[in-house]
GROMACS .gro file of C-alpha atoms in nm:
model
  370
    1UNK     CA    1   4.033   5.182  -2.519
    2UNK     CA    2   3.960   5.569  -2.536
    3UNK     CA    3   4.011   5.748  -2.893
    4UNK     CA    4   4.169   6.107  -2.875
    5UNK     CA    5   3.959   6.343  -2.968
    6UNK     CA    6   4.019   6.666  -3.195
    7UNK     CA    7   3.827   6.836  -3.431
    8UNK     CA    8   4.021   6.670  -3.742
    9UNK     CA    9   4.132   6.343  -3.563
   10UNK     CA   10   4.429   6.186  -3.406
   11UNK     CA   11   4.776   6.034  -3.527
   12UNK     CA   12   4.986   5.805  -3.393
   13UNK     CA   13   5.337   5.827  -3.552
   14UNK     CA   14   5.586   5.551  -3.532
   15UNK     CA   15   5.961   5.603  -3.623
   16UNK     CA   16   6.302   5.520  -3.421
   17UNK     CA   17   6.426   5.859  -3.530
   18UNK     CA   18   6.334   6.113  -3.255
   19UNK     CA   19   6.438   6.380  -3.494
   20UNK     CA   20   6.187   6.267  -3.740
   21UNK     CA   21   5.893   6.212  -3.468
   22UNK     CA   22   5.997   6.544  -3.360
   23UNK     CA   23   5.954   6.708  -3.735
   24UNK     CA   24   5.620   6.485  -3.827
   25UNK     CA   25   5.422   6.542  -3.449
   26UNK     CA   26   5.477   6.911  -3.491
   27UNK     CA   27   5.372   6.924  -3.868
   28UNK     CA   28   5.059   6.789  -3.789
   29UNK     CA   29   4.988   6.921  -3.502
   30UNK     CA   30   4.977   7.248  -3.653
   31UNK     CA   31   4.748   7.128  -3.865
   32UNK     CA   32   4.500   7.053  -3.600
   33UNK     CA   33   4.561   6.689  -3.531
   34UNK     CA   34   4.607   6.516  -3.193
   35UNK     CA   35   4.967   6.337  -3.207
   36UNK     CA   36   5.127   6.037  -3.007
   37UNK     CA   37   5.478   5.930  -3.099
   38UNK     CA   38   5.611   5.596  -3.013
   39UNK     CA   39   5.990   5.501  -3.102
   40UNK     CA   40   5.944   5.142  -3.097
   41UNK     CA   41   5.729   4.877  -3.244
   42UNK     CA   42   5.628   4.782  -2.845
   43UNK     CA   43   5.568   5.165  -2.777
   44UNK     CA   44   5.337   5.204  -3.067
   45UNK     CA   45   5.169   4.921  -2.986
   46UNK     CA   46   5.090   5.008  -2.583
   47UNK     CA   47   5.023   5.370  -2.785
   48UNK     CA   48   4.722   5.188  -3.002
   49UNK     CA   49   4.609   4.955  -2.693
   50UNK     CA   50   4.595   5.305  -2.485
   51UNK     CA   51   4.414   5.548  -2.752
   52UNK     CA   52   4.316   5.433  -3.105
   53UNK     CA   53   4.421   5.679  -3.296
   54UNK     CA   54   4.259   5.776  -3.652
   55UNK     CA   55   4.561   5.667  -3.866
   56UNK     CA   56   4.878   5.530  -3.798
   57UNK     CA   57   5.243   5.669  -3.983
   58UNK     CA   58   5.440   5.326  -3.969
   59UNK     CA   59   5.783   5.334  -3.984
   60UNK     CA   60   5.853   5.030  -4.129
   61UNK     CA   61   6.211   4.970  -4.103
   62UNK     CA   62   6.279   4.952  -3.759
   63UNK     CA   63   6.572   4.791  -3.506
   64UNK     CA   64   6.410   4.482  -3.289
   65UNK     CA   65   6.027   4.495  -3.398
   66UNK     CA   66   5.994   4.608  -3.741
   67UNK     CA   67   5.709   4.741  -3.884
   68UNK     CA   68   5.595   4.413  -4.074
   69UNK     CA   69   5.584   4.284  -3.695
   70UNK     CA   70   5.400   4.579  -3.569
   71UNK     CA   71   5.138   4.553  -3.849
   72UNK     CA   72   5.079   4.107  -3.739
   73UNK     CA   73   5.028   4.238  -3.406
   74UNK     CA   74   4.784   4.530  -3.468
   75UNK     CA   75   4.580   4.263  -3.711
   76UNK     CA   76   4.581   4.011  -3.429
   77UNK     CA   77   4.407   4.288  -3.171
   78UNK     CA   78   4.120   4.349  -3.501
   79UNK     CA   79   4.328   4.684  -3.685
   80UNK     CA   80   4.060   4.893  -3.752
   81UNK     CA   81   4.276   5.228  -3.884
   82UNK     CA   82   4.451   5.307  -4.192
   83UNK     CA   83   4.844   5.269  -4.165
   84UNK     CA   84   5.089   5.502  -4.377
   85UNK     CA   85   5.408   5.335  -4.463
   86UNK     CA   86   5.669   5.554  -4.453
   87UNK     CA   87   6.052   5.439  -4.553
   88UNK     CA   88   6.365   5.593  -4.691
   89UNK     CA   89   6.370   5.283  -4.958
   90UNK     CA   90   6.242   5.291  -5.311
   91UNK     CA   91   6.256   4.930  -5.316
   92UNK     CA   92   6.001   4.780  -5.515
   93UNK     CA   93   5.928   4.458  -5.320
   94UNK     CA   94   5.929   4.632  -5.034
   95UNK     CA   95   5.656   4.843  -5.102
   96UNK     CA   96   5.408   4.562  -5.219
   97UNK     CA   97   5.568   4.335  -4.922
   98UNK     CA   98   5.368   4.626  -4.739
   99UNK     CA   99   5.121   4.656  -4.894
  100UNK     CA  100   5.084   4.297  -4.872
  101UNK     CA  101   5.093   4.358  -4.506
  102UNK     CA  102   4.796   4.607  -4.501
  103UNK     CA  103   4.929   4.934  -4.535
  104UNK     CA  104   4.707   5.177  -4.726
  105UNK     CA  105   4.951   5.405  -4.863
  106UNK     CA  106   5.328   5.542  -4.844
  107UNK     CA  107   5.540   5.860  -4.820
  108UNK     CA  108   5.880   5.831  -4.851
  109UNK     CA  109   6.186   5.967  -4.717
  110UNK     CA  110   6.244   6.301  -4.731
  111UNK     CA  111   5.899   6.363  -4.778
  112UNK     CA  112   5.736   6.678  -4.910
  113UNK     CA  113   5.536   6.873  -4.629
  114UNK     CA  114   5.263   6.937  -4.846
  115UNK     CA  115   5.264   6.568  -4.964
  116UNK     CA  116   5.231   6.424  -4.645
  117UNK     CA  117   4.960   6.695  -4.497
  118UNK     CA  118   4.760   6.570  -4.832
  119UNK     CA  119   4.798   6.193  -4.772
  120UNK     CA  120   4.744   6.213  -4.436
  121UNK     CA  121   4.406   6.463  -4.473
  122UNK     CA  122   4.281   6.226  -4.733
  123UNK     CA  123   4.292   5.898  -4.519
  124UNK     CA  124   4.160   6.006  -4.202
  125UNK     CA  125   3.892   6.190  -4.378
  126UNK     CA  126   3.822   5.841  -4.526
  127UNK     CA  127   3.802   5.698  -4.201
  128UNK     CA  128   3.590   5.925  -4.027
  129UNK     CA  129   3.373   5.944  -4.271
  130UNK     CA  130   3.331   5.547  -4.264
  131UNK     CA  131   3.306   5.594  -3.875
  132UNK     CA  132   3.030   5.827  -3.931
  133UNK     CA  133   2.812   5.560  -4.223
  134UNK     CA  134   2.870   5.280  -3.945
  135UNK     CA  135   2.698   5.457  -3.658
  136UNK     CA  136   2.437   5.601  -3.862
  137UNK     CA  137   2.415   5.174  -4.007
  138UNK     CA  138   2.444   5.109  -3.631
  139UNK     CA  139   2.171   5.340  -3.517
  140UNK     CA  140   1.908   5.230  -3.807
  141UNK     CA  141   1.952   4.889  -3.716
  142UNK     CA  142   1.876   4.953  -3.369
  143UNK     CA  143   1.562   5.164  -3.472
  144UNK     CA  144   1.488   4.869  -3.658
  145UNK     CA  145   1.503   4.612  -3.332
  146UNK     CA  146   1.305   4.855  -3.145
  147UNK     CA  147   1.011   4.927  -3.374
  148UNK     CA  148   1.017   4.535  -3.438
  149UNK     CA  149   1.020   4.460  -3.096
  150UNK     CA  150   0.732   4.706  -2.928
  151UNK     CA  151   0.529   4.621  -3.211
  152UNK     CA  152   0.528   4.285  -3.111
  153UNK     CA  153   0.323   4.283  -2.811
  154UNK     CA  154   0.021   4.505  -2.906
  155UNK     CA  155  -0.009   4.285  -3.253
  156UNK     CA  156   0.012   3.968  -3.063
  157UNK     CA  157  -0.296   4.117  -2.882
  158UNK     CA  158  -0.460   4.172  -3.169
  159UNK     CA  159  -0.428   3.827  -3.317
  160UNK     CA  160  -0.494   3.637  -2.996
  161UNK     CA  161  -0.834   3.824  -3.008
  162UNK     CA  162  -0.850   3.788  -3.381
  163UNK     CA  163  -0.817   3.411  -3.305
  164UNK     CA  164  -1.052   3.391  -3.050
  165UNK     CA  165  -1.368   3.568  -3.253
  166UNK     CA  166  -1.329   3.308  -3.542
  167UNK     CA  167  -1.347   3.042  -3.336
  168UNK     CA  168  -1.702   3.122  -3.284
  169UNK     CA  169  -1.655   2.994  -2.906
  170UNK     CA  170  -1.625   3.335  -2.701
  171UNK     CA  171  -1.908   3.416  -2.497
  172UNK     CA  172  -2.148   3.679  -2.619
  173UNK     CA  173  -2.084   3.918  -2.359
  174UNK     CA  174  -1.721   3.903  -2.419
  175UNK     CA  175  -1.695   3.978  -2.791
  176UNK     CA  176  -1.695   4.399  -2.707
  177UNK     CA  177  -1.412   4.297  -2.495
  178UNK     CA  178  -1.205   4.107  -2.778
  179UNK     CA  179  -1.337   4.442  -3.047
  180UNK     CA  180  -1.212   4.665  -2.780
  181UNK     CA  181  -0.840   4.499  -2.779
  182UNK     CA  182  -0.828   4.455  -3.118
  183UNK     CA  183  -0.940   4.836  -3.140
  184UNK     CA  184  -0.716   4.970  -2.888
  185UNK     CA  185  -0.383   4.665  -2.978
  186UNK     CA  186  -0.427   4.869  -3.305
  187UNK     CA  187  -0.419   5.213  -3.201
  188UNK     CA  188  -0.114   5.125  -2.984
  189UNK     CA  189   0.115   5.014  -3.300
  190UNK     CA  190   0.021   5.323  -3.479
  191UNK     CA  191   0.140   5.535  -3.161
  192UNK     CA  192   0.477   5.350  -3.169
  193UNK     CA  193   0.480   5.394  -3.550
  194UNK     CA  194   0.388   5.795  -3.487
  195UNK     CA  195   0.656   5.801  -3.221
  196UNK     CA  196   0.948   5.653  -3.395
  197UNK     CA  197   0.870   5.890  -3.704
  198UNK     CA  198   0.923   6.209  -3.452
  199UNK     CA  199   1.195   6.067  -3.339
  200UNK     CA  200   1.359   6.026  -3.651
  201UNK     CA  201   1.289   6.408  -3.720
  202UNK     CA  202   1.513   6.470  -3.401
  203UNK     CA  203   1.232   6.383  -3.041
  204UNK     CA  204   1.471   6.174  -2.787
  205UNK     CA  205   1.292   5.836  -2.776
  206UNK     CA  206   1.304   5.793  -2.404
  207UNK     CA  207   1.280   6.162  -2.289
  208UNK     CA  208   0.971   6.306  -2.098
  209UNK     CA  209   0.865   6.580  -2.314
  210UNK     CA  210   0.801   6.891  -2.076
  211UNK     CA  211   0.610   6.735  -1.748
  212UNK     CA  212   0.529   6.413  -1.975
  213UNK     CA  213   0.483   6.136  -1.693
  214UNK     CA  214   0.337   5.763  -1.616
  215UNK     CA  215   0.054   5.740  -1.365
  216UNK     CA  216   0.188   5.415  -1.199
  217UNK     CA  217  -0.178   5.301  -1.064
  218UNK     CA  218  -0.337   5.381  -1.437
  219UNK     CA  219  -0.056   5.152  -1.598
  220UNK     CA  220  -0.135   4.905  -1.343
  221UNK     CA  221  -0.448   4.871  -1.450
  222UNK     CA  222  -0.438   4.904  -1.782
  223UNK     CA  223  -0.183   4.620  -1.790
  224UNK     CA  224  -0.490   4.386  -1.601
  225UNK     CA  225  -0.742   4.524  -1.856
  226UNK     CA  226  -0.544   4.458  -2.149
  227UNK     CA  227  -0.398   4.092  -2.092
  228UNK     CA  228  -0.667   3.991  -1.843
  229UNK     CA  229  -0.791   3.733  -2.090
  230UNK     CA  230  -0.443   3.635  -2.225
  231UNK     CA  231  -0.301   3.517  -1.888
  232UNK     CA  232  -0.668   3.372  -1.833
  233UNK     CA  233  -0.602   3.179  -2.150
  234UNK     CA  234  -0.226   3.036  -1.998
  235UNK     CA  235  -0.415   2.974  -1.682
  236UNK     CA  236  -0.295   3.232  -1.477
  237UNK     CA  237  -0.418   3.437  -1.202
  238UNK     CA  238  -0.342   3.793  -1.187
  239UNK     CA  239  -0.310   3.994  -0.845
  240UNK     CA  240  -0.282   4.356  -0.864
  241UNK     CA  241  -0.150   4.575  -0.613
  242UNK     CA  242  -0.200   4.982  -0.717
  243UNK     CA  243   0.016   5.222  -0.559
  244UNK     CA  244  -0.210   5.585  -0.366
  245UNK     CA  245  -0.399   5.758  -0.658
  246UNK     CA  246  -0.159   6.011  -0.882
  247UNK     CA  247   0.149   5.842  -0.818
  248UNK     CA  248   0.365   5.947  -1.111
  249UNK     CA  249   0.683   5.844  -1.253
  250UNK     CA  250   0.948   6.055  -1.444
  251UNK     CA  251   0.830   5.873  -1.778
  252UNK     CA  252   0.634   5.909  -2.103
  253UNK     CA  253   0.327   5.664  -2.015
  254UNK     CA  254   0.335   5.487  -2.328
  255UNK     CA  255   0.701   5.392  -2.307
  256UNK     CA  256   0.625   5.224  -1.960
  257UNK     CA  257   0.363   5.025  -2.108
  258UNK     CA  258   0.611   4.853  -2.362
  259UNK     CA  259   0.853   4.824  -2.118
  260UNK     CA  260   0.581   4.674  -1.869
  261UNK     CA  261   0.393   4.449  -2.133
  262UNK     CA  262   0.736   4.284  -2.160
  263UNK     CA  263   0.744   4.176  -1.819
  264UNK     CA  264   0.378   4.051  -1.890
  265UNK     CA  265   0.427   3.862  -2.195
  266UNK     CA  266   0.760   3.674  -2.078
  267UNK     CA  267   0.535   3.543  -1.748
  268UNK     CA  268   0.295   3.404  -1.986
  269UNK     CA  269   0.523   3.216  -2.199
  270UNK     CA  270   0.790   3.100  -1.894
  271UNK     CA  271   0.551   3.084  -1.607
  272UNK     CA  272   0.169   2.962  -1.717
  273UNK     CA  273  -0.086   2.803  -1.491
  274UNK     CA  274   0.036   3.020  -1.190
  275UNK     CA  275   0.015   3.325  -1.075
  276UNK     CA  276   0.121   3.695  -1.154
  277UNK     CA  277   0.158   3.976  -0.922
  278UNK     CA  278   0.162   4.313  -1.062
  279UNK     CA  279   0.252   4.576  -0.807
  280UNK     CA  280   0.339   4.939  -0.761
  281UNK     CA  281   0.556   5.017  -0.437
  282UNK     CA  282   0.780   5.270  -0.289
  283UNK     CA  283   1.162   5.180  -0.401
  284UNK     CA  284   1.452   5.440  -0.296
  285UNK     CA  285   1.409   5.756  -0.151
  286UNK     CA  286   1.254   5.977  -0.463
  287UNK     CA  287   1.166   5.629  -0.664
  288UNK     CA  288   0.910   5.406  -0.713
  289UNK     CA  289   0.897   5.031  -0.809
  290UNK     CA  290   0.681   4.888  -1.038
  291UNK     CA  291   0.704   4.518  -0.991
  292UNK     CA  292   0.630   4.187  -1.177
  293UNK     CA  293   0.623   3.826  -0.951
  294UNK     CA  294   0.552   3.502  -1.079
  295UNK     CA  295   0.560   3.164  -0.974
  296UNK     CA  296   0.737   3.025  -1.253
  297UNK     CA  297   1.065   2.821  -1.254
  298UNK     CA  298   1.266   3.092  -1.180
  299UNK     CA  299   1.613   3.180  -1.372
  300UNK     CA  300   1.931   2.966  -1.312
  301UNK     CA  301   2.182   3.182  -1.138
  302UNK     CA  302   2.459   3.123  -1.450
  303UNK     CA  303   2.155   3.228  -1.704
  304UNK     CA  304   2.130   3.538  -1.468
  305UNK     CA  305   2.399   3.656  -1.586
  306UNK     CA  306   2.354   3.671  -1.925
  307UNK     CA  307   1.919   3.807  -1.856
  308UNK     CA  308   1.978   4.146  -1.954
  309UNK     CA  309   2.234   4.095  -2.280
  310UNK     CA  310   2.127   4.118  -2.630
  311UNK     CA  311   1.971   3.822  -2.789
  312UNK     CA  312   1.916   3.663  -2.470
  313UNK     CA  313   1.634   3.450  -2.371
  314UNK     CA  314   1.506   3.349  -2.085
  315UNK     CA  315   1.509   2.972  -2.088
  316UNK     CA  316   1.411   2.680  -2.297
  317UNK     CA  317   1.031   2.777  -2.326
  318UNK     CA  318   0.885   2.680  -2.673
  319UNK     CA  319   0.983   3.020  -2.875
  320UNK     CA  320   0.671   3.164  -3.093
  321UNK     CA  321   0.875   3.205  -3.372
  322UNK     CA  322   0.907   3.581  -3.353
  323UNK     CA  323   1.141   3.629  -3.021
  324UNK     CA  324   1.491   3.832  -3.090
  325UNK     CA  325   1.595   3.750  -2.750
  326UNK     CA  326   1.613   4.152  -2.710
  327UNK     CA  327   1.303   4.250  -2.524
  328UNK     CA  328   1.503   4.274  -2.136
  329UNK     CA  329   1.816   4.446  -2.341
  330UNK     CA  330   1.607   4.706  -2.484
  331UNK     CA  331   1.383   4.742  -2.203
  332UNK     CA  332   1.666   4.743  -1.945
  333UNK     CA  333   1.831   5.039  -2.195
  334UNK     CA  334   1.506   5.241  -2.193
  335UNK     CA  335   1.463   5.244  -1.816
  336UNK     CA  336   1.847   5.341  -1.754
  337UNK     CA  337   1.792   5.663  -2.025
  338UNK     CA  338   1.486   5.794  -1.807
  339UNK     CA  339   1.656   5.747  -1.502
  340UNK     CA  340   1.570   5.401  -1.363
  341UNK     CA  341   1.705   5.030  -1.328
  342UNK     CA  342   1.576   4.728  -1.421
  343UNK     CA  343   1.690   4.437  -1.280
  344UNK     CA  344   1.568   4.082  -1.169
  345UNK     CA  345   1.533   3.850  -0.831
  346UNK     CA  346   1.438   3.552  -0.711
  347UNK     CA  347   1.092   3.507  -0.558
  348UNK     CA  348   1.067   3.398  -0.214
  349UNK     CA  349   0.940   3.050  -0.195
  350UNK     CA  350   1.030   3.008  -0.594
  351UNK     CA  351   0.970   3.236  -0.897
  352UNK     CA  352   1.056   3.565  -1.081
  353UNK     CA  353   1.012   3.932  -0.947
  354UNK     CA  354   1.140   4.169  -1.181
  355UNK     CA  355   1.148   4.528  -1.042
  356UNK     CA  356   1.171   4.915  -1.245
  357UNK     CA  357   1.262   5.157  -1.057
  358UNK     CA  358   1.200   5.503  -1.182
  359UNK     CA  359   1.249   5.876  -1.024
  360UNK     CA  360   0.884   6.024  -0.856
  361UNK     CA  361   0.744   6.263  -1.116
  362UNK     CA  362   0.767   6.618  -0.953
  363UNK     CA  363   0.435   6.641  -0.894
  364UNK     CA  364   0.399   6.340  -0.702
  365UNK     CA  365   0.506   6.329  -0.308
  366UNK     CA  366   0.846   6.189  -0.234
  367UNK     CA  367   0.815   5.791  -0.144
  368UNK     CA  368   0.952   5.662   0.196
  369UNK     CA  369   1.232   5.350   0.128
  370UNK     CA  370   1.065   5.022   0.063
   0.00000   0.00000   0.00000
């Protein structure tokens, strides 16, 4: 369904009179509004299906489908507009019968120019302006998911090392280690934290800023540095394979890591006592591949499906408590906005590879295909 466009917004008027579509489309279209006429209740209907207009003027008596019909039908496909009645009647019942209906408002027959231009202004204005309060409601929520979410991982860090120090059981020459990633987990969050705040003062969340890019080896090992105890902890044995020093992706370094860390944590909680490949590989021509393998149980072709949907999780694993099921969503969505795909295989001889692909940085030398 694609909405017509215009400056002021689009109408979709509905009469059996072609005389009076003829009177009403050009009225408002000199006042700057996209129009679509339908003379039928089955026209206007295949009109709303095609483009959802901004308000609908609803003839409502009508030969064959009426408007009291058209008005059950556009409730049954989830109305979302305001509807004008507009009749020739002064009937009493008939107006709340509409009303009753869902109608917003009415204009009767003959209607003053000026009346209508006023009615009509006033309810789209109402409606874009609620279109407008639910994107901005839609857009804080998702800035909401997203600063939950990538603060997840590096505080996770923090308490598993946290955890681990009042235990009173590390080993000596560990305990800078477990400082350092407590240190570091905590300078992380306040990065996200820093970032989100610019970008709420108008930065692009997933745009390289300038020549901003990801040095794939230095992720690589900064991913082994950071969880090497974690996966040591769920029995795992980590294998990392670095790409030629000052290969570069097309990404801000720190939004690779989140994206990355994802891949890490979900191999810990779905694939433990096994073993995790971390790699960094040529993908298309002008791409590389940063790639995640584990020998895990794998992911059921039908759950495939579903792997990279909102609220989605990736099997029957004992949750932590804290999972939104949006981590490959989100992380899917950031790799597509600087360029790349995300996407997810089956391992060879059983397991889960998941592969991003991102474009070379420009100052890094055009990979060969994998």
């Amino acid at each position: 369904m694609t909405p017509i466009q215009t400056s002021l917004g689009s109408i979709l008027v509905v009469d059996d009179q072609s005389a009076n579509r003829r009177v009403v489309s050009t009225l408002l279209s000199r006042e700057g509004y996209a129009v679509v006429s339908a003379g039928s209740g089955e026209e206007a209907l295949a009109s709303y299906d095609e483009c959802q207009p901004d308000l609908i003027l609803l003839d409502m008596m009508m030969p064959g489908m009426d408007g009291f019909e058209v008005m059950a039908a556009l409730k049954e496909r989830g109305l979302g507009v305001p509807v004008v009645f507009v009749t020739a009647a002064h009937d009493r019942d008939l107006l709340l019968r509409a009303f009753d209906a869902g109608v917003v408002d009415y204009v009767t027959k003959p209607f003053l120019p000026e009346e209508l231009i006023a009615r009509v202004n006033a309810h789209v204005g109402l409606k874009l302006t609620r279109d407008r309060l639910e994107r901005v409601a839609s857009e804080r929520q998702e800035l909401v998911n997203l600063v939950a979410h990538d603060l997840k991982n590096p505080l996770s860090s923090v308490l598993f090392a946290s955890d681990i120090l009042r235990t009173n059981a590390v080993r000596a020459e560990r305990i800078p280690r477990y400082l350092d990633m407590i240190y570091e987990s905590a300078n992380d969050a306040i990065g996200y934290i820093r970032h989100y705040l610019e970008t709420q003062a108008g930065a692009s969340r997933n745009e390289c800023e300038g020549a901003a890019c990801a040095d794939l080896s230095e992720t690589l090992r900064w991913l082994a540095n950071r969880y090497e105890f974690q996966l040591d902890a769920q029995g795992i044995e980590l294998t990392v394979t670095t790409p030629p020093p000052g290969t570069k992706v097309a990404i801000d370094d720190r939004v690779l890591r989140q994206v990355a860390e994802n891949l890490v944590s979900n191999a810990m909680k779905y694939a433990p006592n096994g073993e995790l490949l971390l790699s960094g590989r040529p993908g298309a021509p002008g791409y590389w591949q940063l790639v995640a393998a584990d020998r895990g149980p794998g992911i059921p072709a039908h759950q495939q499906r579903e792997l990279f949907k909102p609220f989605s999780r990736l099997g029957a694993a004992e949750e932590d408590g804290v999972s939104s099921g949006l981590g490959l969503s989100l992380a899917k969505q950031i790799i597509a906005n600087a360029g790349g795909q995300l996407w997810y295989e089956d391992r060879e001889g059983g397991g889960s590879v998941f592969v991003i692909e991102l474009p070379a940085a420009a100052t890094t030398p055009t990979p060969a295909l994998a």
